[in-house]
mmCIF file of C-alpha atoms in Angstrom:
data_model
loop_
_atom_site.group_PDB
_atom_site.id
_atom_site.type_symbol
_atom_site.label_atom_id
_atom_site.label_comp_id
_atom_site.label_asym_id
_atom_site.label_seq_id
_atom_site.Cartn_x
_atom_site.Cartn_y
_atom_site.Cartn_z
ATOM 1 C CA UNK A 1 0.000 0.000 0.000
ATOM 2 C CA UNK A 2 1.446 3.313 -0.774
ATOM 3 C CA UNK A 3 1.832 6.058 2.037
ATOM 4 C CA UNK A 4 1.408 9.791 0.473
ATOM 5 C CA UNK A 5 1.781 13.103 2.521
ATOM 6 C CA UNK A 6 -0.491 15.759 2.144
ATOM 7 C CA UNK A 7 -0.599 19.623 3.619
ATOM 8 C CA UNK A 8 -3.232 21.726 3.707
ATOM 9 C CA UNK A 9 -5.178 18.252 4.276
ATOM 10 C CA UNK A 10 -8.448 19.695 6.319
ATOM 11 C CA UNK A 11 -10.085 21.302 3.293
ATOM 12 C CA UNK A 12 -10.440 22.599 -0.508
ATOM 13 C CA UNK A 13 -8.165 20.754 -2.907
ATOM 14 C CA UNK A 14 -6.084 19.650 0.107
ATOM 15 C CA UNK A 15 -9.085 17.192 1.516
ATOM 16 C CA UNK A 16 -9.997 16.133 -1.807
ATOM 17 C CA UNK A 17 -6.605 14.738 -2.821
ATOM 18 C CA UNK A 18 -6.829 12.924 0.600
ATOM 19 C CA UNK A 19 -10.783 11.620 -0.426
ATOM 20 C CA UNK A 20 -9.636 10.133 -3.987
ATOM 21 C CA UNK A 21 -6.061 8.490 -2.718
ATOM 22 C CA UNK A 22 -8.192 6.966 0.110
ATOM 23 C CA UNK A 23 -10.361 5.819 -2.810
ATOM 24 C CA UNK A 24 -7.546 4.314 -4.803
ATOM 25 C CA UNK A 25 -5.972 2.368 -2.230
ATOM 26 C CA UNK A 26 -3.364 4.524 -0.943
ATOM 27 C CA UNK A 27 -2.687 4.737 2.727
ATOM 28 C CA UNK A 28 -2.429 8.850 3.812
ATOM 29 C CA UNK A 29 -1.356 10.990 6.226
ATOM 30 C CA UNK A 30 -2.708 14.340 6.236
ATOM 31 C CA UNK A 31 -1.456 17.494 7.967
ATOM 32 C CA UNK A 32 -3.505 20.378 9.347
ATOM 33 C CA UNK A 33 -3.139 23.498 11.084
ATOM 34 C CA UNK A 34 -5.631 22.677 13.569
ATOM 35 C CA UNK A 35 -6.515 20.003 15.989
ATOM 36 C CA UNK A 36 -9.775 20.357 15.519
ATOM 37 C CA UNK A 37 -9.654 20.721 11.744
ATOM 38 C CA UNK A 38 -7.672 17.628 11.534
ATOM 39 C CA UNK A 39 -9.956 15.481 13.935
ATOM 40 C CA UNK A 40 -13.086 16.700 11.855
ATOM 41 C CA UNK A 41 -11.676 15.802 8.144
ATOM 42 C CA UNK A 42 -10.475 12.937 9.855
ATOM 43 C CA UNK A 43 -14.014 11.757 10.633
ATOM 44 C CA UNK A 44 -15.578 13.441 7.398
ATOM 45 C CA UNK A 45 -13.356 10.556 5.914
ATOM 46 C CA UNK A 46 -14.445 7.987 7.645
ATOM 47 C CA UNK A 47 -17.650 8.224 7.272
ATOM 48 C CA UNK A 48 -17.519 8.148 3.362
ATOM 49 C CA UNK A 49 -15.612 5.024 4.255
ATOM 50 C CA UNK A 50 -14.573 3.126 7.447
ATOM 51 C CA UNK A 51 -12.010 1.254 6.008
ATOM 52 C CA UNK A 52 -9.669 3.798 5.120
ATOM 53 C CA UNK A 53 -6.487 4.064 6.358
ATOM 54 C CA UNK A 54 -6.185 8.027 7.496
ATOM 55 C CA UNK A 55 -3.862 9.687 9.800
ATOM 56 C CA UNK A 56 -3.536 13.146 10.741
ATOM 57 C CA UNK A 57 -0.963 15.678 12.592
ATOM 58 C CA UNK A 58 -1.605 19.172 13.140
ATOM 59 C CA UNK A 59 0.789 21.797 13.300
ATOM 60 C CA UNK A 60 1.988 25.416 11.951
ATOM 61 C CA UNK A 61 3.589 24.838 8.900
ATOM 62 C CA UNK A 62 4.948 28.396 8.813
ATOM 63 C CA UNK A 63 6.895 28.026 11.074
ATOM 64 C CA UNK A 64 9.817 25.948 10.556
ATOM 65 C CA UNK A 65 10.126 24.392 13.956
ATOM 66 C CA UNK A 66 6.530 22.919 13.299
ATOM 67 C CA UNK A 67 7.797 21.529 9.484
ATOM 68 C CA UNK A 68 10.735 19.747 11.275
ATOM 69 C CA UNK A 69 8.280 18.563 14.250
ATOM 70 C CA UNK A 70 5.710 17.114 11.727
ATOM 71 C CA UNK A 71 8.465 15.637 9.593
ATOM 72 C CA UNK A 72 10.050 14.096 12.782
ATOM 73 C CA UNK A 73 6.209 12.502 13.668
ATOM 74 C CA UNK A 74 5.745 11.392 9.784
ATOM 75 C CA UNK A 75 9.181 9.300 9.607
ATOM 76 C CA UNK A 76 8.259 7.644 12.532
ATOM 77 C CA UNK A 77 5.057 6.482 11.549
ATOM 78 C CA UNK A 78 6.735 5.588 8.279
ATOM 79 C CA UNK A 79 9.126 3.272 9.917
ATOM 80 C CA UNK A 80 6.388 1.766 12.077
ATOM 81 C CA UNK A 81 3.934 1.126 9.283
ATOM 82 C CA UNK A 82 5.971 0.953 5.868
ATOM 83 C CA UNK A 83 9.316 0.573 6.416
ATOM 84 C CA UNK A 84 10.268 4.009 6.425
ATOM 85 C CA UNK A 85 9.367 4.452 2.642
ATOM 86 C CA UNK A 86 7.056 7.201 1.207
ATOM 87 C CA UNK A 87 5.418 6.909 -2.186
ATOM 88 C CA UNK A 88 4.393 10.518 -2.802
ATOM 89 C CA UNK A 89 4.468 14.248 -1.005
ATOM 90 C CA UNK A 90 1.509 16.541 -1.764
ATOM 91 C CA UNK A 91 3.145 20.053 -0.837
ATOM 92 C CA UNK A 92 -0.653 21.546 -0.918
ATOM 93 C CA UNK A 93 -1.087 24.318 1.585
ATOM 94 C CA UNK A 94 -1.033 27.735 1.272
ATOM 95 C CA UNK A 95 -2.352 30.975 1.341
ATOM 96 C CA UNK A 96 -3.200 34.607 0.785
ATOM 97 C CA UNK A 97 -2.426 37.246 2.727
ATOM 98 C CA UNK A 98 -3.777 41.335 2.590
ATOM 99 C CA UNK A 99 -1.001 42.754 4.149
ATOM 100 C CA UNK A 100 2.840 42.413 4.547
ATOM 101 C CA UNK A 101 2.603 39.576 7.832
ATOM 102 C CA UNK A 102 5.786 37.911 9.146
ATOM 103 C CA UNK A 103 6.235 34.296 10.906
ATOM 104 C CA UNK A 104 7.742 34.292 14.065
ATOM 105 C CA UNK A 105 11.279 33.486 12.318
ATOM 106 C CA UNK A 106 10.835 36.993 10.537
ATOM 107 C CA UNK A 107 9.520 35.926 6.956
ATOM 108 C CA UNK A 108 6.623 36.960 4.695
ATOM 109 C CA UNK A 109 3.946 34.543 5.047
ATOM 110 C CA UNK A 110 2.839 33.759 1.909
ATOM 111 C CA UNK A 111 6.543 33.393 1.152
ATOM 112 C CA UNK A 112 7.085 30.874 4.472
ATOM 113 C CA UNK A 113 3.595 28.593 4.294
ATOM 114 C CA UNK A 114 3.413 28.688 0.147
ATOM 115 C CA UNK A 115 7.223 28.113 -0.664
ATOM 116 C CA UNK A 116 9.266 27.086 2.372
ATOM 117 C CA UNK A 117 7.336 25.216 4.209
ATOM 118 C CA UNK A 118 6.905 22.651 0.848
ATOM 119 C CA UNK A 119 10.657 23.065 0.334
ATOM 120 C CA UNK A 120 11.562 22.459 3.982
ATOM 121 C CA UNK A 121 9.007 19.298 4.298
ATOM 122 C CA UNK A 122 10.724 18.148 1.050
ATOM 123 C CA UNK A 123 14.110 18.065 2.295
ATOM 124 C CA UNK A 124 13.346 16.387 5.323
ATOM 125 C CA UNK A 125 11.281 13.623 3.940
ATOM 126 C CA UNK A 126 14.020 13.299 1.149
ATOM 127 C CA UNK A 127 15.123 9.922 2.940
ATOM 128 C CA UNK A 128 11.787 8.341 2.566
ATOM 129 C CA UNK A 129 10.980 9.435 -0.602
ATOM 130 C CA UNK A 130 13.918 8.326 -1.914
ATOM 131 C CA UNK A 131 13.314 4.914 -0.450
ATOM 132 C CA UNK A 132 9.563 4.711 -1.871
ATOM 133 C CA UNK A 133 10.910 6.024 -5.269
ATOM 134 C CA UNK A 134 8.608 9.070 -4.477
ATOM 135 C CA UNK A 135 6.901 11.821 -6.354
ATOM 136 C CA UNK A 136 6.707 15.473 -5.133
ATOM 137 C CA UNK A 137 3.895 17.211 -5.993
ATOM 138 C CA UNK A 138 3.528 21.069 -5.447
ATOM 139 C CA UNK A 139 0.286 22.780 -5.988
ATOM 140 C CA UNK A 140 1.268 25.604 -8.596
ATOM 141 C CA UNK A 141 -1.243 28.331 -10.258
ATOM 142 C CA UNK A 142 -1.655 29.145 -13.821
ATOM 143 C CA UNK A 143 -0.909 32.897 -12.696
ATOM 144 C CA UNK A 144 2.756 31.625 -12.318
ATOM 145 C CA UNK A 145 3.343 32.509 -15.810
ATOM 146 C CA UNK A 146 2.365 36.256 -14.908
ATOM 147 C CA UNK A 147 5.711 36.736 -12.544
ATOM 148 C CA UNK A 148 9.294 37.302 -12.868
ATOM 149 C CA UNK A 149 11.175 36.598 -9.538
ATOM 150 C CA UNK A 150 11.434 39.626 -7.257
ATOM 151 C CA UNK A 151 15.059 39.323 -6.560
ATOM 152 C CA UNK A 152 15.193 42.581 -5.445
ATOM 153 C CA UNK A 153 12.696 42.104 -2.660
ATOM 154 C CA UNK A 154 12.223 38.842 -2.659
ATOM 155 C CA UNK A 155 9.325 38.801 -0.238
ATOM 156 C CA UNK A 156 8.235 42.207 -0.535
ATOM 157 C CA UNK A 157 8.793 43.988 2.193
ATOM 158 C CA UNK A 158 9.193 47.750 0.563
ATOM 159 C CA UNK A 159 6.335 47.250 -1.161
ATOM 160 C CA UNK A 160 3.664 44.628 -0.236
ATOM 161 C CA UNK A 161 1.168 43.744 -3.438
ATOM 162 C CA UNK A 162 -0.400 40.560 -2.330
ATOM 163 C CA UNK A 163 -1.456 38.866 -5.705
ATOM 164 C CA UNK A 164 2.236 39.386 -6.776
ATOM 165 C CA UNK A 165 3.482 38.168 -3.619
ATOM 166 C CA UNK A 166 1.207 34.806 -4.046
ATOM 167 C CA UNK A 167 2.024 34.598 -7.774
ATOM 168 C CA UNK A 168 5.402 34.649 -6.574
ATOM 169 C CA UNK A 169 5.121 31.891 -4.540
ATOM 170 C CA UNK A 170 3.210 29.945 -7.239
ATOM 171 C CA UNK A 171 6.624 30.112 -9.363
ATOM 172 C CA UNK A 172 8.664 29.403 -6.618
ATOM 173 C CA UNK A 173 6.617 26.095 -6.518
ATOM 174 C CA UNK A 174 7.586 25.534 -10.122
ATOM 175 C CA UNK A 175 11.461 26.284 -10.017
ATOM 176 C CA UNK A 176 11.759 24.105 -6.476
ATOM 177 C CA UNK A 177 10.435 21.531 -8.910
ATOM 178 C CA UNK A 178 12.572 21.495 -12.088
ATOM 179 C CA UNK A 179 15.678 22.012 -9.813
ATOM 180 C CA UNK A 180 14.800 18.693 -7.649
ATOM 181 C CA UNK A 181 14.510 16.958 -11.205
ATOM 182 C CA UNK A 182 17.741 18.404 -12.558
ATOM 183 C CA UNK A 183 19.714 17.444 -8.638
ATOM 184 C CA UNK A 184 17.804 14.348 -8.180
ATOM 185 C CA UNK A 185 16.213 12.362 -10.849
ATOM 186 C CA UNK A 186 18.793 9.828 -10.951
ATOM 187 C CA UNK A 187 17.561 8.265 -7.491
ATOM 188 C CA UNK A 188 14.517 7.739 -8.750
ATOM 189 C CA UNK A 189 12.045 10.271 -7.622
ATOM 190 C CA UNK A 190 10.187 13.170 -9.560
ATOM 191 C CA UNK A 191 8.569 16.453 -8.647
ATOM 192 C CA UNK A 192 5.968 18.277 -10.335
ATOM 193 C CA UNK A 193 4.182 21.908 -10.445
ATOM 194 C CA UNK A 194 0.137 21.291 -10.631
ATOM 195 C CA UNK A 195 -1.941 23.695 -12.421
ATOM 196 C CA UNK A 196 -5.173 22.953 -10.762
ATOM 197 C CA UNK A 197 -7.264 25.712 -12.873
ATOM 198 C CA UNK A 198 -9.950 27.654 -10.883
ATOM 199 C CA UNK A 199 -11.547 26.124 -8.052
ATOM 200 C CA UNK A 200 -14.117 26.907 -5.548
ATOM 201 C CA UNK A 201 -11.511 26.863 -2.354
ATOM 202 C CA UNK A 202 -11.792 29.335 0.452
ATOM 203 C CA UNK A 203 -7.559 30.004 0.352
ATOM 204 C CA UNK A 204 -8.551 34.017 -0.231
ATOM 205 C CA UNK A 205 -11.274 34.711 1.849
ATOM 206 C CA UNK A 206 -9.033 33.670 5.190
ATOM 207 C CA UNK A 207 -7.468 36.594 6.737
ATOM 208 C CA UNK A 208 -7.634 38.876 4.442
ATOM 209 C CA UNK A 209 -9.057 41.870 3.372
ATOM 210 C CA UNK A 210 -12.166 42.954 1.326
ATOM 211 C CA UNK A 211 -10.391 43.938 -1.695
ATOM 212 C CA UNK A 212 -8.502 40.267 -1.819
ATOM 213 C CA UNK A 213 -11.582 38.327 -0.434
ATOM 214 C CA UNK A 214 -13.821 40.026 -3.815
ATOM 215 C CA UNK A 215 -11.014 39.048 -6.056
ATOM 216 C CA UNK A 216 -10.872 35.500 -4.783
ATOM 217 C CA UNK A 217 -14.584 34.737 -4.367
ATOM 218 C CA UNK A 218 -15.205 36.509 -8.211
ATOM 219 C CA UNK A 219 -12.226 33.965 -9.579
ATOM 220 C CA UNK A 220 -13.944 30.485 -7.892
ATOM 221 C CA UNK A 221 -17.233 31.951 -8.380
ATOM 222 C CA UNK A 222 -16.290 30.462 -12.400
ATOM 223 C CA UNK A 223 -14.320 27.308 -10.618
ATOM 224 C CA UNK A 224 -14.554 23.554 -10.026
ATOM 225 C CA UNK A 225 -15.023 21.152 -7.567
ATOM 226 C CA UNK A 226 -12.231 20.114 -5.689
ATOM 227 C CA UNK A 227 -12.555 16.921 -6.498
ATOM 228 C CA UNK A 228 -11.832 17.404 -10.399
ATOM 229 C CA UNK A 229 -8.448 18.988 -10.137
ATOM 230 C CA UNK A 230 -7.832 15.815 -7.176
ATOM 231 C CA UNK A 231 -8.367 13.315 -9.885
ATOM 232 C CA UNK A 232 -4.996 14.427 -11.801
ATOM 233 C CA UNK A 233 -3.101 14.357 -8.552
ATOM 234 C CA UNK A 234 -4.420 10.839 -7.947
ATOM 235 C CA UNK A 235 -2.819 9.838 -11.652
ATOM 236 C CA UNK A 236 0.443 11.512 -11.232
ATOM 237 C CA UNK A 237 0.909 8.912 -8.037
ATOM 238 C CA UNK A 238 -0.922 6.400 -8.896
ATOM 239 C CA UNK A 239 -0.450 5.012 -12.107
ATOM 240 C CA UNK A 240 2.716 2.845 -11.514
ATOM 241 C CA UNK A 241 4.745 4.782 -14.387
ATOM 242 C CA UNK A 242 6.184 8.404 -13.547
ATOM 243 C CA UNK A 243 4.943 11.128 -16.137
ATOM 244 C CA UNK A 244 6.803 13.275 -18.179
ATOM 245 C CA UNK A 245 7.782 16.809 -18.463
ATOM 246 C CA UNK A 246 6.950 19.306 -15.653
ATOM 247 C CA UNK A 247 3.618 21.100 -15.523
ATOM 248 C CA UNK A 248 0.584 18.730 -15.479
ATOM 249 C CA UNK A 249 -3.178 19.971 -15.351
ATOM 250 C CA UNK A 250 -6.764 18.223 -16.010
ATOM 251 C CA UNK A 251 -5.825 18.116 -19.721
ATOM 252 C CA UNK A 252 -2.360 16.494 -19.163
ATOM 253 C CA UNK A 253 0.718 18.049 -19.672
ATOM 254 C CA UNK A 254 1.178 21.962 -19.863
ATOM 255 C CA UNK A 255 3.531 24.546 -20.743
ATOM 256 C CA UNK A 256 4.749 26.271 -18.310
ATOM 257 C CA UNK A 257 6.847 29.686 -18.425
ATOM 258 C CA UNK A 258 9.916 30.541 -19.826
ATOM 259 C CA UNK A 259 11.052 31.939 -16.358
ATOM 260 C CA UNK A 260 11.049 28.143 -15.195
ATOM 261 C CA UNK A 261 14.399 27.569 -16.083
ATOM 262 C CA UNK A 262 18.000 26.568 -14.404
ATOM 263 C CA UNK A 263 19.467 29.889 -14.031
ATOM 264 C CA UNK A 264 16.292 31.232 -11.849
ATOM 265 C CA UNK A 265 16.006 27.305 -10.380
ATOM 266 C CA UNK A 266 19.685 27.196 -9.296
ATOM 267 C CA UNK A 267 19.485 30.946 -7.292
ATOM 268 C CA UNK A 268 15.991 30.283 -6.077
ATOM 269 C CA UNK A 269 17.182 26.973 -4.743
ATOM 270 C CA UNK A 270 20.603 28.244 -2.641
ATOM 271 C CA UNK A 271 18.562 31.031 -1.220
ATOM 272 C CA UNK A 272 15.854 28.967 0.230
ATOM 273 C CA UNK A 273 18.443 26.401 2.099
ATOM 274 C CA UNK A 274 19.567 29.585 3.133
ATOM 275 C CA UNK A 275 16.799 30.608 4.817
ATOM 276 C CA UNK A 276 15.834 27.373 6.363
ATOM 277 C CA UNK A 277 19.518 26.709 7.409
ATOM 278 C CA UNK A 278 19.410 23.562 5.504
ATOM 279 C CA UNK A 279 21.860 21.915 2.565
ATOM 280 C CA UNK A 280 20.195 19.333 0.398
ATOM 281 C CA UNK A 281 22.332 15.733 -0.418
ATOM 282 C CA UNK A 282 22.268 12.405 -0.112
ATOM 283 C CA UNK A 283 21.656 11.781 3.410
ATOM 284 C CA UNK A 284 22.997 8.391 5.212
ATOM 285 C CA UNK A 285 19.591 7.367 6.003
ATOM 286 C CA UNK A 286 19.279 7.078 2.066
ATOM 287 C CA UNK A 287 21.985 5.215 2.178
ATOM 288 C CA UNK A 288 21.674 2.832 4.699
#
């Protein structure tokens, strides 16, 4: 049975993924910011089917204490239950923010919860997923193609525009992807940006303000289900046979922009071990 990590696991496209893996067979563990959030998908679960095999952990995924925590929780449970192998990562959660906020470690949140915490979570799962032959998925946006990276200010603290900062963040997801495929292909795992298209989610109406929640609720006015866009995620893991190229959606595989590319993938990628004091590699536990 395959084990697959998901965040932002309580609701939207986040509890969906978790509802159709269930569905397919798949053993998952989802994470939450809440207990109560957790305990109540938990049991929405459940009751759809008694059978499945759902376990959650709730934590602040902002912060980077809590990703390590978590991460220190989920390999345990992986080496109880499937011998420390994980089949697939679902970096899902995320979210939208009015005005310039900061974690507790000092960084924009949109920039902690919809980039770092994904690339932080990825790095120290990188053991198990290696094991399982894993796939990394990161829930990307269509609207990545409307940024260039801020270098500049790369979380934008002189000048806080909100839709940037989260289309940012979008194409962050994309370049953390192409540059674990150009490091790390060879051991046999793949990661890949998701384009889930519009869907009726509740990401922009939570703390924030009226000008951002009218955007948001106008956009997924027009949107899907969440269960459509979890039906591609359940193919990309599992189908038995990794997919090509980069940038998959409902219709299969997409083009993504030009500004996904090595150069931007390579600086992206040293600046965010930077920040969460990390160095990617081969670690012994791979090699054991």
């Amino acid at each position: 049975m395959k084990t697959v990590v998901v965040t932002g696991a309580t609701s939207g496209i986040g509890f969906a993924v978790c509802a159709e893996l269930l569905m397919r067979g798949c053993r998952v563990i989802g994470l939450g910011h809440s207990k109560k959030n957790c305990r109540a998908a938990r049991e929405k679960l459940l009751l759809i089917n008694p059978a499945y095999d759902v376990t959650y952990f709730w934590g602040d995924l902002m912060q980077q204490t809590e990703v390590v925590r978590l991460a220190g929780r989920i390999k345990s449970d992986l080496l109880r239950n499937n011998g420390g192998e994980l089949a697939a990562l679902v970096n899902n959660v995320g979210c939208v923010r009015s005005w310039y906020m900061t974690t507790g470690e000092g960084y924009e949140q949109q920039f902690a919860l919809n980039h770092l915490s994904g690339f932080l979570l990825t790095h120290e799962l990188f053991g198990p997923l290696v094991k399982g032959g894993g796939v990394i998925l990161f829930t990307s946006s269509g609207s990545h193609k409307l940024m260039k990276m801020n270098w500049q200010d790369l979380m934008f603290q002189r000048r806080y525009r909100p839709l940037y900062a989260y289309k940012q963040s979008k194409l962050c997801n994309m370049l953390t992807a192409f540059e674990l495929n150009s490091r790390y292909a060879g051991q046999g795992i793949r990661a890949y940006g998701i384009n889930p298209g519009l869907v009726r989610t509740e990401i922009g109406s939570k703390n924030t303000g009226k000008l951002v929640d009218f955007v948001w609720k106008q956009r997924s006015r027009h949107g899907v289900d969440p269960s459509v866009p979890a039906r591609v995620y359940g193919d990309m893991i599992c189908t038995g046979q990794k997919a090509e190229g980069l940038y998959h959606g409902a219709g299969g595989l997409m083009k993504h922009s030009g500004e996904v590319n090595r150069k931007n993938a390579v600086k992206l990628f040293e600046i965010s071990e930077s920040l969460c004091h990390i160095r990617f590699g081969v670690s012994e536990e791979c090699l054991s």
